[in-house]
Every structure is written in C-alpha cells, then in structure tokens.
Amino acid sequence: MGNAVTQDSASSPTPAVKPPPRPYYPNGNIAAGYNPPGVRNTSSVVPLHPGKPVIHDYACDGPAPGNLAFRWTYGSNIAARNRDPRVQIVQYNEDTFVLRQNVCVHWEAPFTYLLFGNKGALLIDTGATADARHYPLRETVDAIVSRWCQARGRASIPLTVALTSGEDIAQNQGLVQFAGRPGTTIVPKPLAVMKQFYGFGGTWPSGTSRIDLGDRVIEVIPTPGTHKDGVSFYDPYCDFLFTGDLLFPGKINIGNDRDFLASLERLKAFAAAKPVKWLLGGHVEMMFVPGKYYPRFATYKPYERVLEMTPDLIDEAIVHARAVQGKDMMLIRPDFVLFNGVSPDQRTKVWPEGVPNIDAPHPF
C-alpha cells in the first residue's frame, strides 16, 4: 500500500477567499422572502448594514402602510400618581411617528407628528408644556432622529418645526425646547411672519405652500377658523391630513364661523383632488360613545374615541358649520361638538336628533 500523502497547512497555507460583496439595496431587497409581492416602503426595506446613506423611494400606489391599532395611555384619577411615559411614541411606519403628551402632564394631551424624508424631517406641533422636565419633547425627538439616522447611515438630518397654530397654547408651548437646536428651522409664530415664511403673501387664506423633506413634499393649507393663523398639512406618502384644532374628535371652539366654514370647504376641495386616508387632529376629547365627551381638565380618559377620522367627516362638519353660523350655540355630533360664540363649558339639555343617546360607561 502506498503511503498516504499529508499536507502541512502551516507550511502551505490556503489562500484566503474574500467574501462576495454585500449587495446594496437603495430601498431594501424587494425580492426578499419576507416582503409580500409588491410591498414596498415598510420597515423591512431598510438595509441592516447600510454602506452609504439610504435613499428611500416615497413613490407608492396608495397610502404607505402603517399601523395605529393600539391604545393610547389614558391617565389617572390622581395625576400625581401616574407613572406612564411623559411622551407616548407610536411608530406608524418607518418614516412616520405619532407622539402624544401624557394627559396627566396636561389635560388636553395634544398630539405631535414627526415625519422623515430623504433630506429633512418635520415636527408638526409641540405640545402644551414648555418645561422639558415635565414634558421632554425635544429629548424624545432627538432620540427618534438619532435612531432614524443610524438606521439610514446618516450623521444627521435637518429638522423643521411647524405649528398648526401659533396661537394655540396647547400646541405651541414646547417650541421653546427647540430654540438653539443645531440644524433646526422653526416656522415663526406671528401670523404676518408665518405668511412670509410660507410665501403666502397677499394670497392668504387661498393657495398652498410646500415643505420639501426630500422626495416627500408636505403641502401647507391655510385653514383659519378656530384660530386666525390656522394651517393644515397634507402628507402624500401616508395620505394624511393633519388638521390641528380645525377638525378633530373633540370640542371644536370656533373663533370665526365664516373662516371656519370656508376652511372646511377648502379642505373638501383639496381632499377631492388628492387621496386622503385619514384626518389626524391635535386632540381626542370624544368618548367612543356617540356625542359624549370628556370635560375640560379631566386627567382620566379610559374610553376615548380613536384619533383618526375619515375624510367624509369634512362633509358632515360643513353641514353643521352652516347650521351654527351666526348663532351662539353648541351642536353635538357623534364624532365632534361645535361651540360657536359660547363657552367650552356650555351644556345643553336638548339631545340632537339623529345621534344615538347611549349612556357613557362609568370609570371606576
């Protein structure tokens, strides 16, 4: 038998084989098995190890997928004992975040929205509390931005902070937390300066403006009525209309009924020309029981209605805005209550026809 031939690996090393280069997918690997056929713009399309800044494709058929199927924290009977996060964060999709202020920090529990594009981010509204010790909005936004940039292979991204109303103290108090923040543009609060910033000039309240986040262009629509400087924002990626105090599931305090009606009609025309999935307002004050709502200063709201409103509610709001125009009255509808020329604490013993009168559950 012949002798077996052996080779000393130390004396004859095998040449190292370089691994094949990792494929680069600018918008993720659409062919990967975890992506259902035709699906794009989901969290699965962000490369695990981006080799360079990820350029996202914001063009999609229909609204970008996302999820709001969850429950908001609802406070406590004794606010001082509440231990929920000061800011609740919900990631609707990889580039869209919904934030809510804890109702025990401020009873209005306003919503703010953080949107990302390829070249910038936009924060819509800033909540009702200036003190970052009680309402750490900037710290929260900075953490989200940092994580988003890390996932996208970026060092930073410019941030624009805009308000649905500079007059609304439930939405503008957190603005001071962003003063001096690097890479940040703050839309001015005074009406005249805000008009100049958006380029409305003498066209206000007609026309629209734009905030370009990089392939995700947000449209700005003048919508005075509850506030004389009110604006709404349209996101063509998620097909959302952010309506602030103009239209939301709660007690809508009309400041100028003619402007209010005109703004609703302007939104109706806009929604007829652009796809709108949901209206997202600045607050939730209604219960899930039609026409019932929480009183002011309540810090325990376990039976809230959902935040999102369907665009057909614009038509309903127009009908009833006409009904209250020129009158000092409140008008109850299943999804909102209009207050025109009366106190937000106004009560009525007359239950409106067509609205089911169901007793609200009693919180224990």
Coordinates of C-alpha atoms in Angstrom, one line a residue:
M1 CA 0.0 0.0 0.0
G2 CA 1.3 3.4 -0.8
N3 CA 1.9 5.9 1.9
A4 CA -0.8 8.5 2.4
V5 CA 0.2 11.9 1.5
T6 CA -0.5 14.6 4.0
Q7 CA 0.0 18.4 3.7
D8 CA 1.1 20.6 6.5
S9 CA -1.4 23.6 6.5
A10 CA 1.2 25.7 8.3
S11 CA 3.8 25.3 5.6
S12 CA 1.3 25.5 2.7
P13 CA -1.4 28.0 3.6
T14 CA -4.6 28.1 1.6
P15 CA -5.1 31.5 0.0
A16 CA -7.8 33.5 1.9
V17 CA -11.0 33.8 -0.1
K18 CA -12.7 37.2 0.1
P19 CA -16.4 37.0 0.8
P20 CA -18.6 38.3 -2.0
P21 CA -19.5 42.0 -1.7
R22 CA -22.8 42.6 0.1
P23 CA -25.4 43.7 -2.3
Y24 CA -26.6 47.3 -1.8
Y25 CA -30.3 47.8 -2.0
P26 CA -31.2 51.6 -2.0
N27 CA -34.7 50.8 -0.8
G28 CA -34.2 47.3 0.6
N29 CA -34.3 44.0 -1.2
I30 CA -37.8 43.9 -2.7
A31 CA -37.2 40.3 -3.7
A32 CA -36.6 39.1 -0.2
G33 CA -39.0 36.4 1.0
Y34 CA -40.2 38.4 4.0
N35 CA -41.6 41.1 1.6
P36 CA -45.0 40.1 0.3
P37 CA -45.4 40.6 -3.5
G38 CA -45.5 44.2 -4.5
V39 CA -44.9 45.6 -1.0
R40 CA -42.6 48.5 -0.6
N41 CA -41.9 51.2 1.9
T42 CA -42.2 49.1 5.0
S43 CA -39.8 48.6 7.9
S44 CA -38.3 45.6 6.1
V45 CA -36.9 47.7 3.3
V46 CA -34.2 49.4 5.4
P47 CA -30.9 47.6 4.9
L48 CA -29.5 46.0 8.0
H49 CA -26.0 47.4 7.4
P50 CA -26.2 50.4 5.1
G51 CA -23.0 51.1 3.3
K52 CA -24.0 54.6 2.5
P53 CA -26.9 56.9 3.2
V54 CA -30.1 55.1 2.3
I55 CA -32.3 56.9 -0.3
H56 CA -35.9 55.9 0.3
D57 CA -38.5 55.6 -2.5
Y58 CA -41.5 57.5 -1.4
A59 CA -43.5 56.9 -4.6
C60 CA -46.1 54.2 -3.9
D61 CA -49.5 53.2 -5.2
G62 CA -52.0 54.2 -2.5
P63 CA -51.1 55.2 1.1
A64 CA -47.9 53.9 2.6
P65 CA -48.7 51.0 5.0
G66 CA -48.7 51.7 8.7
N67 CA -50.4 50.8 12.0
L68 CA -52.3 52.8 14.5
A69 CA -54.0 49.7 16.0
F70 CA -53.2 50.3 19.7
R71 CA -54.5 52.1 22.7
W72 CA -53.3 55.4 24.0
T73 CA -52.4 55.8 27.6
Y74 CA -55.4 57.3 29.3
G75 CA -54.2 58.9 32.5
S76 CA -55.1 58.5 36.2
N77 CA -57.7 59.8 38.6
I78 CA -54.9 61.2 40.7
A79 CA -52.5 62.8 38.2
A80 CA -49.6 63.0 40.6
R81 CA -49.5 59.2 40.9
N82 CA -49.4 58.5 37.2
R83 CA -46.4 56.6 36.0
D84 CA -47.0 56.4 32.3
P85 CA -44.3 57.9 29.9
R86 CA -44.4 61.7 29.7
V87 CA -44.4 61.3 25.9
Q88 CA -46.0 58.2 24.3
I89 CA -44.4 57.3 21.0
V90 CA -46.0 55.2 18.2
Q91 CA -44.2 54.4 15.0
Y92 CA -46.8 54.3 12.3
N93 CA -44.2 53.3 9.8
E94 CA -40.5 53.6 9.3
D95 CA -40.7 57.3 8.5
T96 CA -43.8 58.5 10.4
F97 CA -44.2 58.8 14.2
V98 CA -47.1 59.9 16.3
L99 CA -46.3 61.3 19.7
R100 CA -48.8 62.2 22.5
Q101 CA -48.3 64.2 25.7
N102 CA -49.3 62.4 28.8
V103 CA -52.8 63.5 29.9
C104 CA -51.6 63.8 33.5
V105 CA -49.0 66.3 32.4
H106 CA -51.5 68.4 30.6
W107 CA -55.2 67.5 30.4
E108 CA -55.5 68.3 26.7
A109 CA -53.0 65.5 25.9
P110 CA -52.1 67.0 22.5
F111 CA -50.6 65.0 19.6
T112 CA -47.5 65.9 17.7
Y113 CA -46.3 64.3 14.4
L114 CA -42.7 63.6 13.2
L115 CA -42.2 62.9 9.5
F116 CA -39.0 62.0 7.7
G117 CA -37.9 62.4 4.1
N118 CA -34.6 61.8 2.3
K119 CA -33.3 65.4 3.1
G120 CA -35.2 66.5 6.1
A121 CA -37.6 65.9 9.0
L122 CA -40.7 67.8 10.0
L123 CA -42.2 68.1 13.5
I124 CA -45.9 69.2 13.5
D125 CA -46.9 71.0 16.7
T126 CA -45.0 70.9 20.0
G127 CA -47.5 70.2 22.8
A128 CA -48.8 72.1 25.8
T129 CA -45.9 72.3 28.2
A130 CA -42.7 74.3 27.9
D131 CA -40.8 72.7 30.8
A132 CA -38.7 69.8 29.5
R133 CA -38.5 68.3 33.0
H134 CA -42.2 67.5 32.8
Y135 CA -42.6 67.1 29.0
P136 CA -39.3 66.1 27.4
L137 CA -40.4 66.6 23.8
R138 CA -37.0 67.7 22.4
E139 CA -35.2 64.8 24.1
T140 CA -37.7 62.4 22.7
V141 CA -37.5 63.8 19.2
D142 CA -33.7 63.8 19.3
A143 CA -33.7 60.2 20.3
I144 CA -36.0 59.2 17.4
V145 CA -33.9 61.3 15.0
S146 CA -30.7 59.7 16.2
R147 CA -32.1 56.2 15.8
W148 CA -33.5 57.0 12.4
C149 CA -30.2 58.5 11.2
Q150 CA -28.3 55.4 12.5
A151 CA -30.6 53.1 10.5
R152 CA -30.2 55.2 7.4
G153 CA -26.5 55.5 7.5
R154 CA -26.5 59.3 8.2
A155 CA -24.8 61.5 10.7
S156 CA -27.8 63.9 11.0
I157 CA -30.8 65.4 9.2
P158 CA -32.2 68.9 9.2
L159 CA -35.4 69.4 11.2
T160 CA -38.2 71.8 10.6
V161 CA -40.6 72.6 13.4
A162 CA -44.1 73.9 12.3
L163 CA -47.3 74.6 14.1
T164 CA -50.9 74.1 13.1
S165 CA -51.5 77.4 15.0
G166 CA -49.0 79.7 16.7
E167 CA -52.0 81.0 18.8
D168 CA -52.9 77.6 20.3
I169 CA -51.2 77.3 23.7
A170 CA -52.0 73.6 23.7
Q171 CA -49.7 73.1 20.7
N172 CA -47.0 75.8 20.8
Q173 CA -45.5 75.6 24.3
G174 CA -42.9 73.0 23.6
L175 CA -41.5 75.2 20.8
V176 CA -39.0 76.8 23.3
Q177 CA -37.3 73.5 23.8
F178 CA -36.0 73.7 20.2
A179 CA -34.5 77.1 20.4
G180 CA -30.8 76.9 19.5
R181 CA -31.0 73.3 18.4
P182 CA -28.4 72.8 15.6
G183 CA -29.8 72.1 12.1
T184 CA -33.3 73.3 13.0
T185 CA -35.6 75.7 11.3
I186 CA -38.6 77.0 13.4
V187 CA -41.5 78.4 11.5
P188 CA -42.3 81.8 13.0
K189 CA -45.4 82.1 15.3
P190 CA -46.6 85.6 14.4
L191 CA -49.2 85.5 11.6
A192 CA -47.5 88.1 9.3
V193 CA -44.1 86.5 9.6
M194 CA -45.5 83.0 9.2
K195 CA -47.2 84.1 5.9
Q196 CA -43.9 85.4 4.6
F197 CA -42.1 82.1 5.6
Y198 CA -44.6 80.0 3.6
G199 CA -44.8 82.5 0.8
F200 CA -48.5 83.2 1.1
G201 CA -48.1 87.0 0.9
G202 CA -51.4 88.6 -0.1
T203 CA -53.0 85.3 -1.2
W204 CA -53.9 84.2 2.3
P205 CA -56.0 82.2 3.0
S206 CA -56.1 80.9 -0.6
G207 CA -53.3 78.9 -2.2
T208 CA -50.9 76.3 -0.7
S209 CA -47.3 76.1 0.2
R210 CA -44.8 73.3 0.5
I211 CA -42.2 71.9 2.8
D212 CA -39.9 69.6 0.9
L213 CA -38.4 66.8 3.1
G214 CA -36.7 65.2 0.1
D215 CA -39.0 63.2 -2.2
R216 CA -41.7 63.6 0.5
V217 CA -43.3 67.0 -0.1
I218 CA -45.7 68.2 2.6
E219 CA -48.4 70.7 1.5
V220 CA -49.4 73.5 3.7
I221 CA -53.0 74.6 3.5
P222 CA -54.3 77.8 5.2
T223 CA -57.3 76.8 7.4
P224 CA -58.2 79.7 9.8
G225 CA -61.4 79.4 11.7
T226 CA -60.6 78.1 15.2
H227 CA -57.5 80.3 15.1
K228 CA -56.8 83.1 12.7
D229 CA -53.4 81.7 11.8
G230 CA -54.5 78.0 11.5
V231 CA -52.9 75.8 8.9
S232 CA -53.3 72.1 8.0
F233 CA -50.6 69.8 6.5
Y234 CA -51.0 67.1 3.8
D235 CA -48.6 64.2 3.6
P236 CA -48.8 62.5 0.1
Y237 CA -46.9 59.5 1.4
C238 CA -49.3 58.3 4.1
D239 CA -52.3 60.3 2.6
F240 CA -52.8 62.1 5.9
L241 CA -54.3 65.5 6.6
F242 CA -53.1 66.9 9.8
T243 CA -55.8 69.3 10.8
G244 CA -54.8 70.5 14.3
D245 CA -57.7 72.3 16.1
L246 CA -59.8 72.8 12.9
L247 CA -61.3 69.3 12.9
F248 CA -60.7 66.7 15.5
P249 CA -62.7 64.2 17.6
G250 CA -63.5 66.7 20.4
K251 CA -64.9 70.1 21.3
I252 CA -64.2 72.4 18.5
N253 CA -64.2 76.1 19.6
I254 CA -65.0 78.2 16.6
G255 CA -63.2 81.6 16.6
N256 CA -64.6 83.0 13.3
D257 CA -67.6 81.0 11.9
R258 CA -67.2 82.4 8.4
D259 CA -63.5 81.5 8.2
F260 CA -64.3 78.1 9.8
L261 CA -66.8 77.2 7.1
A262 CA -64.5 78.5 4.3
S263 CA -61.6 76.4 5.6
L264 CA -63.7 73.3 5.8
E265 CA -64.8 73.9 2.2
R266 CA -61.2 74.4 1.2
L267 CA -60.3 71.1 2.8
K268 CA -63.2 69.4 1.0
A269 CA -61.9 70.7 -2.4
F270 CA -58.4 69.7 -1.5
A271 CA -59.5 66.2 -0.5
A272 CA -61.5 65.8 -3.7
A273 CA -58.3 66.4 -5.7
K274 CA -55.9 64.4 -3.5
P275 CA -56.2 61.0 -1.9
V276 CA -56.9 61.3 1.9
K277 CA -56.9 58.2 4.1
W278 CA -57.4 59.9 7.5
L279 CA -57.7 63.2 9.1
L280 CA -55.4 63.4 12.2
G281 CA -56.2 66.3 14.6
G282 CA -54.5 67.7 17.6
H283 CA -56.5 66.1 20.4
V284 CA -59.0 63.5 21.3
E285 CA -61.8 64.5 23.7
M286 CA -64.7 62.4 22.5
M287 CA -65.6 59.1 24.0
F288 CA -66.3 56.0 21.9
V289 CA -70.0 56.6 22.7
P290 CA -71.5 58.9 20.1
G291 CA -71.7 62.5 21.1
K292 CA -70.3 62.0 24.6
Y293 CA -67.1 63.8 25.5
Y294 CA -64.8 64.4 28.5
P295 CA -65.0 67.7 30.4
R296 CA -62.1 70.1 30.5
F297 CA -59.3 69.3 32.9
A298 CA -60.1 65.6 33.1
T299 CA -56.9 63.6 33.6
Y300 CA -58.5 60.1 33.3
K301 CA -60.0 59.2 29.9
P302 CA -60.2 55.4 29.6
Y303 CA -63.0 55.4 27.0
E304 CA -61.6 57.7 24.3
R305 CA -62.6 57.6 20.7
V306 CA -59.9 56.7 18.2
L307 CA -57.7 59.5 16.9
E308 CA -58.2 59.0 13.2
M309 CA -61.2 60.5 11.3
T310 CA -62.4 59.5 7.8
P311 CA -62.5 62.3 5.2
D312 CA -66.3 62.1 4.8
L313 CA -66.5 63.8 8.2
I314 CA -65.4 67.0 6.4
D315 CA -68.8 67.0 4.7
E316 CA -70.6 66.4 8.0
A317 CA -68.6 69.3 9.6
I318 CA -69.6 71.6 6.7
V319 CA -73.3 70.9 7.1
H320 CA -73.2 71.6 10.8
A321 CA -70.9 74.6 10.5
R322 CA -73.6 76.2 8.3
A323 CA -76.2 75.3 11.0
V324 CA -74.3 77.2 13.7
Q325 CA -73.1 80.1 11.6
G326 CA -74.3 83.4 13.0
K327 CA -75.7 81.8 16.2
D328 CA -74.3 81.5 19.7
M329 CA -74.8 77.8 20.3
M330 CA -73.3 74.4 20.8
L331 CA -74.1 71.5 18.5
I332 CA -73.4 67.8 19.3
R333 CA -72.5 65.3 16.6
P334 CA -71.3 61.7 17.1
D335 CA -67.7 62.5 16.4
F336 CA -67.3 66.1 17.4
V337 CA -69.0 69.0 19.1
L338 CA -69.1 72.6 17.7
F339 CA -69.0 75.6 20.1
N340 CA -69.8 78.9 18.4
G341 CA -69.8 82.0 20.5
V342 CA -70.3 80.1 23.7
S343 CA -68.1 78.8 26.5
P344 CA -66.4 75.5 26.0
D345 CA -68.1 74.5 29.3
Q346 CA -71.6 75.1 27.7
R347 CA -74.2 72.4 28.4
T348 CA -77.4 71.6 26.6
K349 CA -80.4 69.6 27.7
V350 CA -81.6 69.0 24.2
W351 CA -80.1 65.9 22.7
P352 CA -79.7 66.3 18.9
E353 CA -81.9 64.2 16.6
G354 CA -80.0 61.5 14.7
V355 CA -77.3 61.0 17.4
P356 CA -77.8 57.8 19.4
N357 CA -78.2 58.8 23.1
I358 CA -76.2 56.0 24.8
D359 CA -75.1 56.3 28.4
A360 CA -71.3 56.5 28.6
P361 CA -69.6 53.8 30.8
H362 CA -68.7 54.9 34.3
P363 CA -65.0 54.7 35.0
F364 CA -64.2 53.0 38.3

